[in-house]
Amino acid sequence: MTDPLSQVIALLQPRAVFSKPISGAGRWAVRYSAFGHPSFCTVLAGSCRLAVDGHRPLTLEAGDFLLLPATPGFTMSGFEPATPERIDPKLTPAPTAEVRHGTRGGRPDVRLLGGYFVFDSPDADLLVSLLPAVMHVRGVERLSLLVRLVGDEAGERRSGRDLVLTRLVELLLIEALRSTPGEDTPPGLLRGLADPRLAPALRHMHANFARPWTVAQLAKTAALSRSAFFERFTGAVGLPPMEYLLAWRMAVAKDLLRREDLGLSEVAERVGYASASTFSTAFSRHVGQAPSRYARAS
């Protein structure tokens, strides 16, 4: 059956942009304003503190991996008190060499490899909202290896570089998501998939999103009553079942309209609508413009 996580990552269309080594020593702290794009890092050696806005502070240690799908403001620092240097990543030019915080020269207290990428999907906000805002994974060597591969590839200008970076970032996202305990995450896709009752329903929805599902039919796949399923799904995923299904259908429809030379009737059929007019009405209500206009603009 179709894997919802793989579908979400494919639809997000991640594209690698930048990677850099980072180190810190002595008294240091940096305050980054909200960036919006996804960012990641792995700790190569040592440790430091990280405080992401709206979340409890973390201690990052060697072997840790961090992913922020929509990077909010955050402060990174050593363990001694220091006044943060303020950085706006939208205005500050991307450095071309290692970024050093605190004491210059000598052995650093922490070494990281970090970077950011972008999502090309027009539905990035919707899809990112289904993911945990902070993914902190400890002791998964494959993630550290993938970040190092991203760093190596980003630093070279070899043939096929863009494609290799895109695939590495896709792997990085999938590995981070499946290494994050779903039970401990806020409402979203991971938490829904971690629920043994809801996971079959979500997989059915993603595998057959064109099917005219009802809440009763989905509740049956979860072996729950209609009301119990509705309440449990809404609480775990953050959207009611039919609203989630509609959002997913429209995300797929947008992708088809942008990327493939398909007629309106064929797109409508692929996402579960009996006629082009019914699909056009639903799409216009959800997106704010007619599908034909959206296709031309894209």
PDB file of C-alpha atoms in Angstrom:
ATOM      1  CA  MET A   1       0.000   0.000   0.000  1.00  0.00           C
ATOM      2  CA  THR A   2       1.152   3.564  -0.711  1.00  0.00           C
ATOM      3  CA  ASP A   3       3.379   5.093   1.971  1.00  0.00           C
ATOM      4  CA  PRO A   4       1.957   8.501   3.034  1.00  0.00           C
ATOM      5  CA  LEU A   5       5.343   9.832   4.170  1.00  0.00           C
ATOM      6  CA  SER A   6       6.919   9.105   0.781  1.00  0.00           C
ATOM      7  CA  GLN A   7       4.006  10.814  -0.955  1.00  0.00           C
ATOM      8  CA  VAL A   8       4.313  13.929   1.205  1.00  0.00           C
ATOM      9  CA  ILE A   9       8.080  14.182   0.621  1.00  0.00           C
ATOM     10  CA  ALA A  10       7.665  13.704  -3.141  1.00  0.00           C
ATOM     11  CA  LEU A  11       4.977  16.380  -3.275  1.00  0.00           C
ATOM     12  CA  LEU A  12       7.072  18.829  -1.231  1.00  0.00           C
ATOM     13  CA  GLN A  13       9.726  18.703  -3.995  1.00  0.00           C
ATOM     14  CA  PRO A  14      12.753  19.476  -1.785  1.00  0.00           C
ATOM     15  CA  ARG A  15      15.730  21.098  -3.464  1.00  0.00           C
ATOM     16  CA  ALA A  16      19.102  21.463  -1.745  1.00  0.00           C
ATOM     17  CA  VAL A  17      20.581  24.933  -1.651  1.00  0.00           C
ATOM     18  CA  PHE A  18      23.381  25.396   0.859  1.00  0.00           C
ATOM     19  CA  SER A  19      25.538  23.550   3.384  1.00  0.00           C
ATOM     20  CA  LYS A  20      28.329  24.778   5.677  1.00  0.00           C
ATOM     21  CA  PRO A  21      30.520  23.719   8.638  1.00  0.00           C
ATOM     22  CA  ILE A  22      29.879  25.580  11.919  1.00  0.00           C
ATOM     23  CA  SER A  23      31.926  25.673  15.131  1.00  0.00           C
ATOM     24  CA  GLY A  24      31.862  27.471  18.464  1.00  0.00           C
ATOM     25  CA  ALA A  25      34.248  27.977  21.386  1.00  0.00           C
ATOM     26  CA  GLY A  26      34.297  29.852  24.690  1.00  0.00           C
ATOM     27  CA  ARG A  27      31.480  32.333  25.348  1.00  0.00           C
ATOM     28  CA  TRP A  28      29.225  32.566  22.320  1.00  0.00           C
ATOM     29  CA  ALA A  29      25.596  32.825  21.313  1.00  0.00           C
ATOM     30  CA  VAL A  30      23.818  33.596  18.054  1.00  0.00           C
ATOM     31  CA  ARG A  31      20.186  34.585  17.619  1.00  0.00           C
ATOM     32  CA  TYR A  32      18.709  33.794  14.175  1.00  0.00           C
ATOM     33  CA  SER A  33      15.441  35.436  13.177  1.00  0.00           C
ATOM     34  CA  ALA A  34      12.739  33.296  11.555  1.00  0.00           C
ATOM     35  CA  PHE A  35      13.812  31.972   8.157  1.00  0.00           C
ATOM     36  CA  GLY A  36      10.815  29.964   6.944  1.00  0.00           C
ATOM     37  CA  HIS A  37      12.795  27.520   4.790  1.00  0.00           C
ATOM     38  CA  PRO A  38      13.727  24.062   6.140  1.00  0.00           C
ATOM     39  CA  SER A  39      17.129  23.785   7.805  1.00  0.00           C
ATOM     40  CA  PHE A  40      19.135  20.923   9.271  1.00  0.00           C
ATOM     41  CA  CYS A  41      22.352  20.133  11.095  1.00  0.00           C
ATOM     42  CA  THR A  42      24.281  17.248  12.554  1.00  0.00           C
ATOM     43  CA  VAL A  43      26.715  17.568  15.473  1.00  0.00           C
ATOM     44  CA  LEU A  44      30.118  16.198  14.476  1.00  0.00           C
ATOM     45  CA  ALA A  45      31.822  16.716  17.847  1.00  0.00           C
ATOM     46  CA  GLY A  46      31.217  18.396  21.197  1.00  0.00           C
ATOM     47  CA  SER A  47      27.912  19.906  22.327  1.00  0.00           C
ATOM     48  CA  CYS A  48      25.929  23.147  22.493  1.00  0.00           C
ATOM     49  CA  ARG A  49      22.533  24.537  23.463  1.00  0.00           C
ATOM     50  CA  LEU A  50      19.629  25.260  21.156  1.00  0.00           C
ATOM     51  CA  ALA A  51      16.454  27.177  22.015  1.00  0.00           C
ATOM     52  CA  VAL A  52      13.834  27.181  19.236  1.00  0.00           C
ATOM     53  CA  ASP A  53      11.021  29.707  19.676  1.00  0.00           C
ATOM     54  CA  GLY A  54       7.975  28.056  21.236  1.00  0.00           C
ATOM     55  CA  HIS A  55       9.816  24.856  22.223  1.00  0.00           C
ATOM     56  CA  ARG A  56      11.769  23.659  25.212  1.00  0.00           C
ATOM     57  CA  PRO A  57      15.579  24.205  25.050  1.00  0.00           C
ATOM     58  CA  LEU A  58      17.686  21.304  23.805  1.00  0.00           C
ATOM     59  CA  THR A  59      21.248  20.159  24.375  1.00  0.00           C
ATOM     60  CA  LEU A  60      22.759  19.011  21.082  1.00  0.00           C
ATOM     61  CA  GLU A  61      25.481  16.373  21.396  1.00  0.00           C
ATOM     62  CA  ALA A  62      27.830  14.550  19.038  1.00  0.00           C
ATOM     63  CA  GLY A  63      25.807  12.292  16.734  1.00  0.00           C
ATOM     64  CA  ASP A  64      22.582  14.314  17.088  1.00  0.00           C
ATOM     65  CA  PHE A  65      20.561  15.376  14.066  1.00  0.00           C
ATOM     66  CA  LEU A  66      18.171  18.330  13.943  1.00  0.00           C
ATOM     67  CA  LEU A  67      15.615  19.257  11.293  1.00  0.00           C
ATOM     68  CA  LEU A  68      13.394  22.356  11.345  1.00  0.00           C
ATOM     69  CA  PRO A  69      10.917  22.047   8.423  1.00  0.00           C
ATOM     70  CA  ALA A  70       9.939  25.749   8.552  1.00  0.00           C
ATOM     71  CA  THR A  71      12.813  27.255  10.555  1.00  0.00           C
ATOM     72  CA  PRO A  72      11.398  29.670  13.163  1.00  0.00           C
ATOM     73  CA  GLY A  73      13.570  32.003  15.224  1.00  0.00           C
ATOM     74  CA  PHE A  74      16.140  30.236  17.410  1.00  0.00           C
ATOM     75  CA  THR A  75      19.186  30.826  19.607  1.00  0.00           C
ATOM     76  CA  MET A  76      22.250  28.593  19.557  1.00  0.00           C
ATOM     77  CA  SER A  77      24.952  28.983  22.185  1.00  0.00           C
ATOM     78  CA  GLY A  78      27.680  27.494  24.297  1.00  0.00           C
ATOM     79  CA  PHE A  79      27.116  26.712  27.976  1.00  0.00           C
ATOM     80  CA  GLU A  80      28.535  29.964  29.382  1.00  0.00           C
ATOM     81  CA  PRO A  81      26.334  33.099  29.513  1.00  0.00           C
ATOM     82  CA  ALA A  82      26.792  35.357  26.479  1.00  0.00           C
ATOM     83  CA  THR A  83      24.934  38.158  24.712  1.00  0.00           C
ATOM     84  CA  PRO A  84      23.627  36.737  21.428  1.00  0.00           C
ATOM     85  CA  GLU A  85      24.887  38.086  18.118  1.00  0.00           C
ATOM     86  CA  ARG A  86      21.778  38.759  16.014  1.00  0.00           C
ATOM     87  CA  ILE A  87      21.628  37.375  12.476  1.00  0.00           C
ATOM     88  CA  ASP A  88      18.887  37.680   9.868  1.00  0.00           C
ATOM     89  CA  PRO A  89      19.436  34.778   7.440  1.00  0.00           C
ATOM     90  CA  LYS A  90      17.258  36.486   4.821  1.00  0.00           C
ATOM     91  CA  LEU A  91      19.628  39.469   4.686  1.00  0.00           C
ATOM     92  CA  THR A  92      23.029  38.017   5.627  1.00  0.00           C
ATOM     93  CA  PRO A  93      24.995  36.644   2.645  1.00  0.00           C
ATOM     94  CA  ALA A  94      25.604  32.893   2.822  1.00  0.00           C
ATOM     95  CA  PRO A  95      29.193  32.315   4.027  1.00  0.00           C
ATOM     96  CA  THR A  96      31.607  30.484   1.761  1.00  0.00           C
ATOM     97  CA  ALA A  97      33.846  29.094   4.535  1.00  0.00           C
ATOM     98  CA  GLU A  98      33.378  27.609   7.997  1.00  0.00           C
ATOM     99  CA  VAL A  99      31.313  29.774  10.355  1.00  0.00           C
ATOM    100  CA  ARG A 100      33.085  30.253  13.699  1.00  0.00           C
ATOM    101  CA  HIS A 101      31.308  31.624  16.776  1.00  0.00           C
ATOM    102  CA  GLY A 102      33.018  32.796  19.955  1.00  0.00           C
ATOM    103  CA  THR A 103      36.774  32.452  20.484  1.00  0.00           C
ATOM    104  CA  ARG A 104      38.721  32.455  17.217  1.00  0.00           C
ATOM    105  CA  GLY A 105      41.380  29.817  16.695  1.00  0.00           C
ATOM    106  CA  GLY A 106      42.107  26.833  18.875  1.00  0.00           C
ATOM    107  CA  ARG A 107      40.032  23.743  19.403  1.00  0.00           C
ATOM    108  CA  PRO A 108      36.263  24.324  19.211  1.00  0.00           C
ATOM    109  CA  ASP A 109      33.818  23.161  21.874  1.00  0.00           C
ATOM    110  CA  VAL A 110      31.361  22.071  19.195  1.00  0.00           C
ATOM    111  CA  ARG A 111      31.539  21.300  15.481  1.00  0.00           C
ATOM    112  CA  LEU A 112      28.433  20.996  13.320  1.00  0.00           C
ATOM    113  CA  LEU A 113      27.556  20.615   9.688  1.00  0.00           C
ATOM    114  CA  GLY A 114      24.402  22.517   8.827  1.00  0.00           C
ATOM    115  CA  GLY A 115      22.478  23.792   5.876  1.00  0.00           C
ATOM    116  CA  TYR A 116      19.118  24.673   4.415  1.00  0.00           C
ATOM    117  CA  PHE A 117      17.024  23.805   1.384  1.00  0.00           C
ATOM    118  CA  VAL A 118      13.715  24.865  -0.121  1.00  0.00           C
ATOM    119  CA  PHE A 119      10.430  23.186  -0.938  1.00  0.00           C
ATOM    120  CA  ASP A 120       9.244  23.902  -4.493  1.00  0.00           C
ATOM    121  CA  SER A 121       5.679  22.759  -3.821  1.00  0.00           C
ATOM    122  CA  PRO A 122       2.984  25.470  -3.863  1.00  0.00           C
ATOM    123  CA  ASP A 123       1.405  23.522  -0.989  1.00  0.00           C
ATOM    124  CA  ALA A 124       4.513  23.569   1.176  1.00  0.00           C
ATOM    125  CA  ASP A 125       2.741  25.371   4.043  1.00  0.00           C
ATOM    126  CA  LEU A 126      -0.037  22.774   4.149  1.00  0.00           C
ATOM    127  CA  LEU A 127       2.323  19.808   3.919  1.00  0.00           C
ATOM    128  CA  VAL A 128       4.835  21.201   6.423  1.00  0.00           C
ATOM    129  CA  SER A 129       1.976  21.743   8.886  1.00  0.00           C
ATOM    130  CA  LEU A 130       1.554  17.945   8.945  1.00  0.00           C
ATOM    131  CA  LEU A 131       5.169  17.485  10.131  1.00  0.00           C
ATOM    132  CA  PRO A 132       6.732  18.103  13.568  1.00  0.00           C
ATOM    133  CA  ALA A 133       8.112  21.650  13.881  1.00  0.00           C
ATOM    134  CA  VAL A 134      11.322  20.360  15.552  1.00  0.00           C
ATOM    135  CA  MET A 135      12.809  16.956  14.787  1.00  0.00           C
ATOM    136  CA  HIS A 136      15.658  16.080  17.153  1.00  0.00           C
ATOM    137  CA  VAL A 137      17.063  12.600  16.582  1.00  0.00           C
ATOM    138  CA  ARG A 138      19.859  11.092  18.644  1.00  0.00           C
ATOM    139  CA  GLY A 139      22.237   8.305  17.706  1.00  0.00           C
ATOM    140  CA  VAL A 140      21.111   7.530  14.130  1.00  0.00           C
ATOM    141  CA  GLU A 141      24.370   7.235  12.179  1.00  0.00           C
ATOM    142  CA  ARG A 142      22.595   7.128   8.810  1.00  0.00           C
ATOM    143  CA  LEU A 143      21.376  10.703   9.324  1.00  0.00           C
ATOM    144  CA  SER A 144      24.859  11.979  10.139  1.00  0.00           C
ATOM    145  CA  LEU A 145      26.200  10.154   7.084  1.00  0.00           C
ATOM    146  CA  LEU A 146      23.553  11.699   4.829  1.00  0.00           C
ATOM    147  CA  VAL A 147      24.331  15.212   6.118  1.00  0.00           C
ATOM    148  CA  ARG A 148      28.043  14.641   5.446  1.00  0.00           C
ATOM    149  CA  LEU A 149      27.212  13.457   1.917  1.00  0.00           C
ATOM    150  CA  VAL A 150      25.115  16.602   1.389  1.00  0.00           C
ATOM    151  CA  GLY A 151      28.059  18.700   2.585  1.00  0.00           C
ATOM    152  CA  ASP A 152      30.527  16.911   0.295  1.00  0.00           C
ATOM    153  CA  GLU A 153      28.255  17.181  -2.743  1.00  0.00           C
ATOM    154  CA  ALA A 154      27.314  20.822  -2.088  1.00  0.00           C
ATOM    155  CA  GLY A 155      30.994  21.783  -1.949  1.00  0.00           C
ATOM    156  CA  GLU A 156      31.755  20.369  -5.392  1.00  0.00           C
ATOM    157  CA  ARG A 157      30.642  21.185  -8.934  1.00  0.00           C
ATOM    158  CA  ARG A 158      30.412  17.663 -10.318  1.00  0.00           C
ATOM    159  CA  SER A 159      28.093  16.551 -13.102  1.00  0.00           C
ATOM    160  CA  GLY A 160      24.614  15.687 -11.830  1.00  0.00           C
ATOM    161  CA  ARG A 161      25.163  17.711  -8.637  1.00  0.00           C
ATOM    162  CA  ASP A 162      21.640  19.160  -8.440  1.00  0.00           C
ATOM    163  CA  LEU A 163      19.944  15.798  -8.924  1.00  0.00           C
ATOM    164  CA  VAL A 164      22.213  14.086  -6.382  1.00  0.00           C
ATOM    165  CA  LEU A 165      21.548  16.837  -3.814  1.00  0.00           C
ATOM    166  CA  THR A 166      17.792  16.604  -4.370  1.00  0.00           C
ATOM    167  CA  ARG A 167      17.803  12.842  -3.825  1.00  0.00           C
ATOM    168  CA  LEU A 168      20.034  13.142  -0.750  1.00  0.00           C
ATOM    169  CA  VAL A 169      17.683  15.707   0.794  1.00  0.00           C
ATOM    170  CA  GLU A 170      14.694  13.451   0.065  1.00  0.00           C
ATOM    171  CA  LEU A 171      16.489  10.600   1.844  1.00  0.00           C
ATOM    172  CA  LEU A 172      17.403  12.924   4.705  1.00  0.00           C
ATOM    173  CA  LEU A 173      13.776  13.944   5.191  1.00  0.00           C
ATOM    174  CA  ILE A 174      12.418  10.403   5.083  1.00  0.00           C
ATOM    175  CA  GLU A 175      15.080   9.082   7.453  1.00  0.00           C
ATOM    176  CA  ALA A 176      14.460  11.956   9.889  1.00  0.00           C
ATOM    177  CA  LEU A 177      10.703  11.428   9.823  1.00  0.00           C
ATOM    178  CA  ARG A 178      10.811   7.703  10.416  1.00  0.00           C
ATOM    179  CA  SER A 179      13.424   8.146  13.166  1.00  0.00           C
ATOM    180  CA  THR A 180      11.169  10.574  15.063  1.00  0.00           C
ATOM    181  CA  PRO A 181       8.829   8.865  17.589  1.00  0.00           C
ATOM    182  CA  GLY A 182       5.335   9.671  16.318  1.00  0.00           C
ATOM    183  CA  GLU A 183       3.659   9.284  19.712  1.00  0.00           C
ATOM    184  CA  ASP A 184       5.591  12.260  21.098  1.00  0.00           C
ATOM    185  CA  THR A 185       4.929  14.644  18.218  1.00  0.00           C
ATOM    186  CA  PRO A 186       2.231  17.342  18.020  1.00  0.00           C
ATOM    187  CA  PRO A 187      -0.847  16.695  15.835  1.00  0.00           C
ATOM    188  CA  GLY A 188       0.111  15.842  12.278  1.00  0.00           C
ATOM    189  CA  LEU A 189       0.822  13.004   9.886  1.00  0.00           C
ATOM    190  CA  LEU A 190       3.519  11.348  12.032  1.00  0.00           C
ATOM    191  CA  ARG A 191       1.250  11.184  15.046  1.00  0.00           C
ATOM    192  CA  GLY A 192      -1.578   9.788  12.941  1.00  0.00           C
ATOM    193  CA  LEU A 193       0.671   7.093  11.457  1.00  0.00           C
ATOM    194  CA  ALA A 194       1.918   6.192  14.957  1.00  0.00           C
ATOM    195  CA  ASP A 195      -1.656   5.367  16.000  1.00  0.00           C
ATOM    196  CA  PRO A 196      -2.283   1.676  15.128  1.00  0.00           C
ATOM    197  CA  ARG A 197      -5.991   2.382  14.527  1.00  0.00           C
ATOM    198  CA  LEU A 198      -5.542   5.476  12.383  1.00  0.00           C
ATOM    199  CA  ALA A 199      -2.535   4.316  10.342  1.00  0.00           C
ATOM    200  CA  PRO A 200      -4.565   1.905   8.141  1.00  0.00           C
ATOM    201  CA  ALA A 201      -7.122   4.632   7.413  1.00  0.00           C
ATOM    202  CA  LEU A 202      -4.397   7.110   6.435  1.00  0.00           C
ATOM    203  CA  ARG A 203      -2.734   4.563   4.171  1.00  0.00           C
ATOM    204  CA  HIS A 204      -6.062   3.789   2.502  1.00  0.00           C
ATOM    205  CA  MET A 205      -6.715   7.504   1.980  1.00  0.00           C
ATOM    206  CA  HIS A 206      -3.320   8.054   0.373  1.00  0.00           C
ATOM    207  CA  ALA A 207      -3.407   4.888  -1.720  1.00  0.00           C
ATOM    208  CA  ASN A 208      -6.941   5.523  -3.037  1.00  0.00           C
ATOM    209  CA  PHE A 209      -7.526   9.261  -2.614  1.00  0.00           C
ATOM    210  CA  ALA A 210      -9.761   9.328  -5.715  1.00  0.00           C
ATOM    211  CA  ARG A 211     -12.225   6.947  -4.075  1.00  0.00           C
ATOM    212  CA  PRO A 212     -15.449   8.580  -2.770  1.00  0.00           C
ATOM    213  CA  TRP A 213     -14.640   7.875   0.866  1.00  0.00           C
ATOM    214  CA  THR A 214     -17.092   8.483   3.699  1.00  0.00           C
ATOM    215  CA  VAL A 215     -16.217   8.859   7.360  1.00  0.00           C
ATOM    216  CA  ALA A 216     -18.087   5.594   8.017  1.00  0.00           C
ATOM    217  CA  GLN A 217     -15.959   3.691   5.481  1.00  0.00           C
ATOM    218  CA  LEU A 218     -12.718   5.082   6.888  1.00  0.00           C
ATOM    219  CA  ALA A 219     -13.875   4.322  10.428  1.00  0.00           C
ATOM    220  CA  LYS A 220     -14.375   0.712   9.361  1.00  0.00           C
ATOM    221  CA  THR A 221     -10.726   0.453   8.206  1.00  0.00           C
ATOM    222  CA  ALA A 222      -9.730   1.699  11.660  1.00  0.00           C
ATOM    223  CA  ALA A 223     -12.113  -0.697  13.451  1.00  0.00           C
ATOM    224  CA  LEU A 224     -13.731   2.240  15.240  1.00  0.00           C
ATOM    225  CA  SER A 225     -17.198   3.708  15.393  1.00  0.00           C
ATOM    226  CA  ARG A 226     -17.827   6.717  13.165  1.00  0.00           C
ATOM    227  CA  SER A 227     -17.830   9.212  16.033  1.00  0.00           C
ATOM    228  CA  ALA A 228     -14.811   7.667  17.776  1.00  0.00           C
ATOM    229  CA  PHE A 229     -12.837   7.659  14.510  1.00  0.00           C
ATOM    230  CA  PHE A 230     -13.739  11.272  13.711  1.00  0.00           C
ATOM    231  CA  GLU A 231     -12.669  12.476  17.154  1.00  0.00           C
ATOM    232  CA  ARG A 232      -9.480  10.398  17.242  1.00  0.00           C
ATOM    233  CA  PHE A 233      -8.423  11.352  13.693  1.00  0.00           C
ATOM    234  CA  THR A 234      -9.054  15.057  14.240  1.00  0.00           C
ATOM    235  CA  GLY A 235      -7.121  15.038  17.508  1.00  0.00           C
ATOM    236  CA  ALA A 236      -4.129  13.125  16.111  1.00  0.00           C
ATOM    237  CA  VAL A 237      -3.798  14.639  12.629  1.00  0.00           C
ATOM    238  CA  GLY A 238      -5.085  18.121  13.391  1.00  0.00           C
ATOM    239  CA  LEU A 239      -7.750  18.095  10.650  1.00  0.00           C
ATOM    240  CA  PRO A 240     -11.089  16.267  10.348  1.00  0.00           C
ATOM    241  CA  PRO A 241     -10.888  13.235   8.005  1.00  0.00           C
ATOM    242  CA  MET A 242     -12.789  14.755   5.057  1.00  0.00           C
ATOM    243  CA  GLU A 243     -10.935  18.041   5.352  1.00  0.00           C
ATOM    244  CA  TYR A 244      -7.619  16.171   5.326  1.00  0.00           C
ATOM    245  CA  LEU A 245      -8.711  14.160   2.268  1.00  0.00           C
ATOM    246  CA  LEU A 246      -9.820  17.309   0.429  1.00  0.00           C
ATOM    247  CA  ALA A 247      -6.531  19.076   1.215  1.00  0.00           C
ATOM    248  CA  TRP A 248      -4.559  16.085  -0.058  1.00  0.00           C
ATOM    249  CA  ARG A 249      -6.647  15.830  -3.253  1.00  0.00           C
ATOM    250  CA  MET A 250      -6.129  19.521  -3.962  1.00  0.00           C
ATOM    251  CA  ALA A 251      -2.384  19.269  -3.308  1.00  0.00           C
ATOM    252  CA  VAL A 252      -2.162  16.402  -5.823  1.00  0.00           C
ATOM    253  CA  ALA A 253      -4.342  18.326  -8.284  1.00  0.00           C
ATOM    254  CA  LYS A 254      -2.053  21.365  -8.073  1.00  0.00           C
ATOM    255  CA  ASP A 255       0.944  19.156  -8.746  1.00  0.00           C
ATOM    256  CA  LEU A 256      -0.739  17.597 -11.794  1.00  0.00           C
ATOM    257  CA  LEU A 257      -1.759  21.004 -13.148  1.00  0.00           C
ATOM    258  CA  ARG A 258       1.780  22.350 -12.724  1.00  0.00           C
ATOM    259  CA  ARG A 259       3.803  19.410 -13.935  1.00  0.00           C
ATOM    260  CA  GLU A 260       1.808  17.465 -16.529  1.00  0.00           C
ATOM    261  CA  ASP A 261       0.065  18.257 -19.789  1.00  0.00           C
ATOM    262  CA  LEU A 262      -3.325  16.899 -18.773  1.00  0.00           C
ATOM    263  CA  GLY A 263      -6.828  18.016 -19.608  1.00  0.00           C
ATOM    264  CA  LEU A 264      -9.115  19.237 -16.848  1.00  0.00           C
ATOM    265  CA  SER A 265     -11.322  16.134 -17.096  1.00  0.00           C
ATOM    266  CA  GLU A 266      -8.350  13.813 -16.609  1.00  0.00           C
ATOM    267  CA  VAL A 267      -7.078  15.756 -13.604  1.00  0.00           C
ATOM    268  CA  ALA A 268     -10.586  15.724 -12.134  1.00  0.00           C
ATOM    269  CA  GLU A 269     -10.838  11.957 -12.575  1.00  0.00           C
ATOM    270  CA  ARG A 270      -7.406  11.321 -11.047  1.00  0.00           C
ATOM    271  CA  VAL A 271      -8.314  13.176  -7.853  1.00  0.00           C
ATOM    272  CA  GLY A 272     -11.774  11.693  -7.444  1.00  0.00           C
ATOM    273  CA  TYR A 273     -14.261  13.980  -9.187  1.00  0.00           C
ATOM    274  CA  ALA A 274     -16.900  12.703 -11.601  1.00  0.00           C
ATOM    275  CA  SER A 275     -16.801  15.765 -13.841  1.00  0.00           C
ATOM    276  CA  ALA A 276     -14.536  18.673 -14.711  1.00  0.00           C
ATOM    277  CA  SER A 277     -17.192  21.171 -13.585  1.00  0.00           C
ATOM    278  CA  THR A 278     -17.534  19.606 -10.123  1.00  0.00           C
ATOM    279  CA  PHE A 279     -13.744  19.555  -9.754  1.00  0.00           C
ATOM    280  CA  SER A 280     -13.439  23.137 -10.982  1.00  0.00           C
ATOM    281  CA  THR A 281     -15.966  24.338  -8.415  1.00  0.00           C
ATOM    282  CA  ALA A 282     -14.212  22.495  -5.547  1.00  0.00           C
ATOM    283  CA  PHE A 283     -10.753  23.632  -6.687  1.00  0.00           C
ATOM    284  CA  SER A 284     -11.838  27.266  -7.044  1.00  0.00           C
ATOM    285  CA  ARG A 285     -13.397  27.238  -3.573  1.00  0.00           C
ATOM    286  CA  HIS A 286     -10.317  25.648  -1.986  1.00  0.00           C
ATOM    287  CA  VAL A 287      -7.536  27.448  -3.880  1.00  0.00           C
ATOM    288  CA  GLY A 288      -9.183  30.763  -4.708  1.00  0.00           C
ATOM    289  CA  GLN A 289      -8.849  30.530  -8.477  1.00  0.00           C
ATOM    290  CA  ALA A 290     -10.050  28.275 -11.289  1.00  0.00           C
ATOM    291  CA  PRO A 291      -7.829  25.281 -12.162  1.00  0.00           C
ATOM    292  CA  SER A 292      -7.332  26.478 -15.764  1.00  0.00           C
ATOM    293  CA  ARG A 293      -6.081  29.832 -14.508  1.00  0.00           C
ATOM    294  CA  TYR A 294      -3.874  28.147 -11.918  1.00  0.00           C
ATOM    295  CA  ALA A 295      -2.350  25.905 -14.623  1.00  0.00           C
ATOM    296  CA  ARG A 296      -1.553  28.888 -16.866  1.00  0.00           C
ATOM    297  CA  ALA A 297      -0.007  30.833 -13.996  1.00  0.00           C
ATOM    298  CA  SER A 298       2.158  27.873 -12.991  1.00  0.00           C
TER     299      SER A 298
END
